[in-house]
Amino acid sequence: MAIFSDVHGQIGRLSACLEAVARTGADELWCLGDAIDGLSARPPELTVACVRAINDVCTVKLAGNHEAWALQD
């Protein structure tokens, strides 16, 4: 099992993390929140790419405070 959080829409760092996890052979991957950065000026397509990648590979996906903030708007 591998656990990560606080991606904050940084697709490059997420990709590096997922590649490292793939080398470990972990059978489950959990994201504990903050896949997006609700305070950032990052292009929305980067946020969408992060969320899609996490949805594709993670067994467990939890919302963090940044997801909660985004839902309030």
Coordinates of N, CA and C in Angstrom, one line a residue:
M1 N 0.8 -1.2 0.0 CA 0.0 0.0 0.0 C 0.9 1.2 0.0
A2 N 0.4 2.3 -0.7 CA 1.1 3.5 -0.7 C 0.1 4.6 -0.5
I3 N 0.5 5.6 0.3 CA -0.4 6.7 0.6 C 0.2 8.0 0.3
F4 N -0.5 9.0 -0.3 CA 0.0 10.3 -0.6 C -1.1 11.3 -0.4
S5 N -0.8 12.6 -0.3 CA -1.7 13.7 -0.2 C -1.1 14.9 -0.7
D6 N -1.9 16.0 -0.8 CA -1.4 17.3 -1.0 C -0.7 17.5 -2.4
V7 N -1.3 17.0 -3.4 CA -0.8 17.1 -4.8 C -1.0 18.6 -5.2
H8 N -2.1 19.2 -4.8 CA -2.3 20.6 -5.1 C -2.2 20.9 -6.6
G9 N -2.7 20.0 -7.5 CA -2.8 20.3 -8.9 C -1.4 20.2 -9.6
Q10 N -0.4 19.8 -9.0 CA 0.9 19.7 -9.6 C 1.1 18.4 -10.3
I11 N 0.7 18.4 -11.6 CA 0.7 17.1 -12.3 C 2.1 16.5 -12.5
G12 N 3.1 17.3 -12.6 CA 4.5 16.8 -12.7 C 4.9 16.0 -11.5
R13 N 4.6 16.6 -10.4 CA 5.0 15.9 -9.1 C 4.1 14.7 -8.9
L14 N 2.9 14.8 -9.3 CA 2.0 13.6 -9.2 C 2.5 12.5 -10.0
S15 N 2.9 12.8 -11.3 CA 3.4 11.8 -12.2 C 4.7 11.1 -11.6
A16 N 5.6 11.9 -11.1 CA 6.8 11.4 -10.5 C 6.4 10.5 -9.3
C17 N 5.5 10.9 -8.5 CA 5.0 10.1 -7.3 C 4.5 8.7 -7.8
L18 N 3.6 8.8 -8.8 CA 3.0 7.6 -9.3 C 4.0 6.6 -10.0
E19 N 5.0 7.2 -10.6 CA 6.1 6.3 -11.2 C 6.9 5.6 -10.1
A20 N 7.2 6.4 -9.0 CA 7.9 5.8 -7.9 C 7.1 4.7 -7.2
V21 N 5.8 4.9 -7.0 CA 4.9 3.9 -6.4 C 4.8 2.7 -7.3
A22 N 4.8 2.9 -8.6 CA 4.7 1.7 -9.5 C 5.9 0.8 -9.4
R23 N 7.0 1.4 -9.1 CA 8.3 0.6 -8.9 C 8.3 -0.2 -7.6
T24 N 7.4 0.2 -6.7 CA 7.4 -0.5 -5.4 C 6.5 -1.8 -5.5
G25 N 5.6 -1.8 -6.5 CA 4.7 -2.9 -6.5 C 3.5 -2.8 -5.6
A26 N 3.3 -1.7 -5.0 CA 2.2 -1.5 -4.1 C 0.9 -1.9 -4.7
D27 N 0.1 -2.7 -4.0 CA -1.2 -3.2 -4.5 C -2.4 -2.2 -4.3
E28 N -2.2 -1.2 -3.5 CA -3.2 -0.2 -3.3 C -2.6 1.2 -3.2
L29 N -3.3 2.2 -3.7 CA -2.8 3.5 -3.6 C -4.0 4.4 -3.0
W30 N -3.7 5.2 -2.0 CA -4.7 6.0 -1.4 C -4.2 7.5 -1.5
C31 N -5.2 8.3 -1.8 CA -5.0 9.8 -1.9 C -5.8 10.4 -0.7
L32 N -5.1 11.0 0.2 CA -5.8 11.5 1.4 C -6.2 13.0 1.3
G33 N -6.4 13.5 0.1 CA -6.9 14.8 -0.1 C -6.0 15.8 -0.7
D34 N -6.6 17.0 -1.0 CA -5.9 18.1 -1.6 C -5.3 17.7 -2.9
A35 N -6.0 17.0 -3.8 CA -5.6 16.8 -5.1 C -5.6 18.1 -5.9
I36 N -6.5 19.0 -5.6 CA -6.6 20.3 -6.2 C -6.0 21.4 -5.3
D37 N -5.8 22.5 -5.9 CA -5.3 23.7 -5.1 C -6.4 24.8 -5.3
G38 N -7.3 24.9 -4.4 CA -8.4 25.8 -4.5 C -7.9 27.3 -4.5
L39 N -6.7 27.6 -4.1 CA -6.2 28.9 -4.0 C -5.2 29.3 -5.2
S40 N -5.0 28.4 -6.1 CA -4.0 28.6 -7.1 C -4.6 29.2 -8.4
A41 N -3.7 29.8 -9.1 CA -4.1 30.3 -10.4 C -3.7 29.3 -11.5
R42 N -3.4 28.0 -11.2 CA -3.1 27.0 -12.2 C -4.2 26.9 -13.2
P43 N -3.8 26.6 -14.4 CA -4.8 26.3 -15.5 C -5.7 25.2 -15.0
P44 N -7.1 25.3 -15.3 CA -8.0 24.2 -14.9 C -7.7 22.9 -15.5
E45 N -7.1 22.8 -16.7 CA -6.8 21.5 -17.3 C -5.8 20.7 -16.5
L46 N -4.9 21.4 -15.8 CA -3.9 20.7 -14.9 C -4.6 20.1 -13.7
T47 N -5.6 20.8 -13.2 CA -6.4 20.3 -12.1 C -7.2 19.0 -12.5
V48 N -7.8 19.1 -13.7 CA -8.5 18.0 -14.2 C -7.6 16.8 -14.5
A49 N -6.4 17.1 -15.0 CA -5.5 16.0 -15.3 C -5.1 15.3 -14.0
C50 N -4.9 16.0 -12.9 CA -4.6 15.4 -11.6 C -5.7 14.6 -11.1
V51 N -6.9 15.1 -11.1 CA -8.1 14.4 -10.6 C -8.3 13.1 -11.4
R52 N -8.2 13.2 -12.7 CA -8.4 12.0 -13.5 C -7.3 10.9 -13.2
A53 N -6.1 11.4 -13.1 CA -5.0 10.4 -12.8 C -5.2 9.7 -11.4
I54 N -5.6 10.5 -10.5 CA -5.9 10.0 -9.1 C -7.1 9.0 -9.2
N55 N -8.1 9.4 -9.9 CA -9.3 8.5 -10.0 C -9.0 7.2 -10.7
D56 N -8.0 7.3 -11.7 CA -7.7 6.1 -12.4 C -6.9 5.1 -11.6
V57 N -6.1 5.5 -10.6 CA -5.2 4.6 -9.9 C -5.4 4.4 -8.4
C58 N -6.2 5.3 -7.8 CA -6.3 5.2 -6.4 C -7.5 4.3 -6.0
T59 N -7.3 3.5 -5.0 CA -8.3 2.7 -4.4 C -9.2 3.5 -3.5
V60 N -8.6 4.4 -2.7 CA -9.2 5.3 -1.8 C -8.9 6.7 -2.1
K61 N -9.9 7.5 -2.2 CA -9.8 9.0 -2.5 C -10.6 9.8 -1.5
L62 N -9.9 10.5 -0.7 CA -10.6 11.4 0.3 C -10.5 12.8 -0.1
A63 N -11.5 13.6 0.3 CA -11.4 15.1 0.1 C -10.7 15.7 1.2
G64 N -9.9 16.7 0.8 CA -9.2 17.6 1.7 C -9.8 18.9 1.9
N65 N -9.2 19.8 2.6 CA -9.7 21.1 2.8 C -9.8 21.9 1.5
H66 N -8.9 21.7 0.5 CA -9.0 22.4 -0.8 C -10.2 22.0 -1.6
E67 N -10.5 20.7 -1.5 CA -11.7 20.2 -2.2 C -13.0 20.8 -1.6
A68 N -12.9 20.9 -0.2 CA -14.1 21.5 0.5 C -14.2 23.0 0.1
W69 N -13.1 23.7 0.0 CA -13.2 25.1 -0.3 C -13.8 25.2 -1.8
A70 N -13.4 24.4 -2.7 CA -13.8 24.5 -4.1 C -15.3 24.2 -4.1
L71 N -15.8 23.3 -3.3 CA -17.3 23.0 -3.3 C -18.1 24.1 -2.7
Q72 N -17.5 25.0 -1.9 CA -18.2 26.1 -1.2 C -18.5 27.2 -2.2
D73 N -17.7 27.3 -3.2 CA -17.8 28.4 -4.2 C -19.0 28.2 -5.1

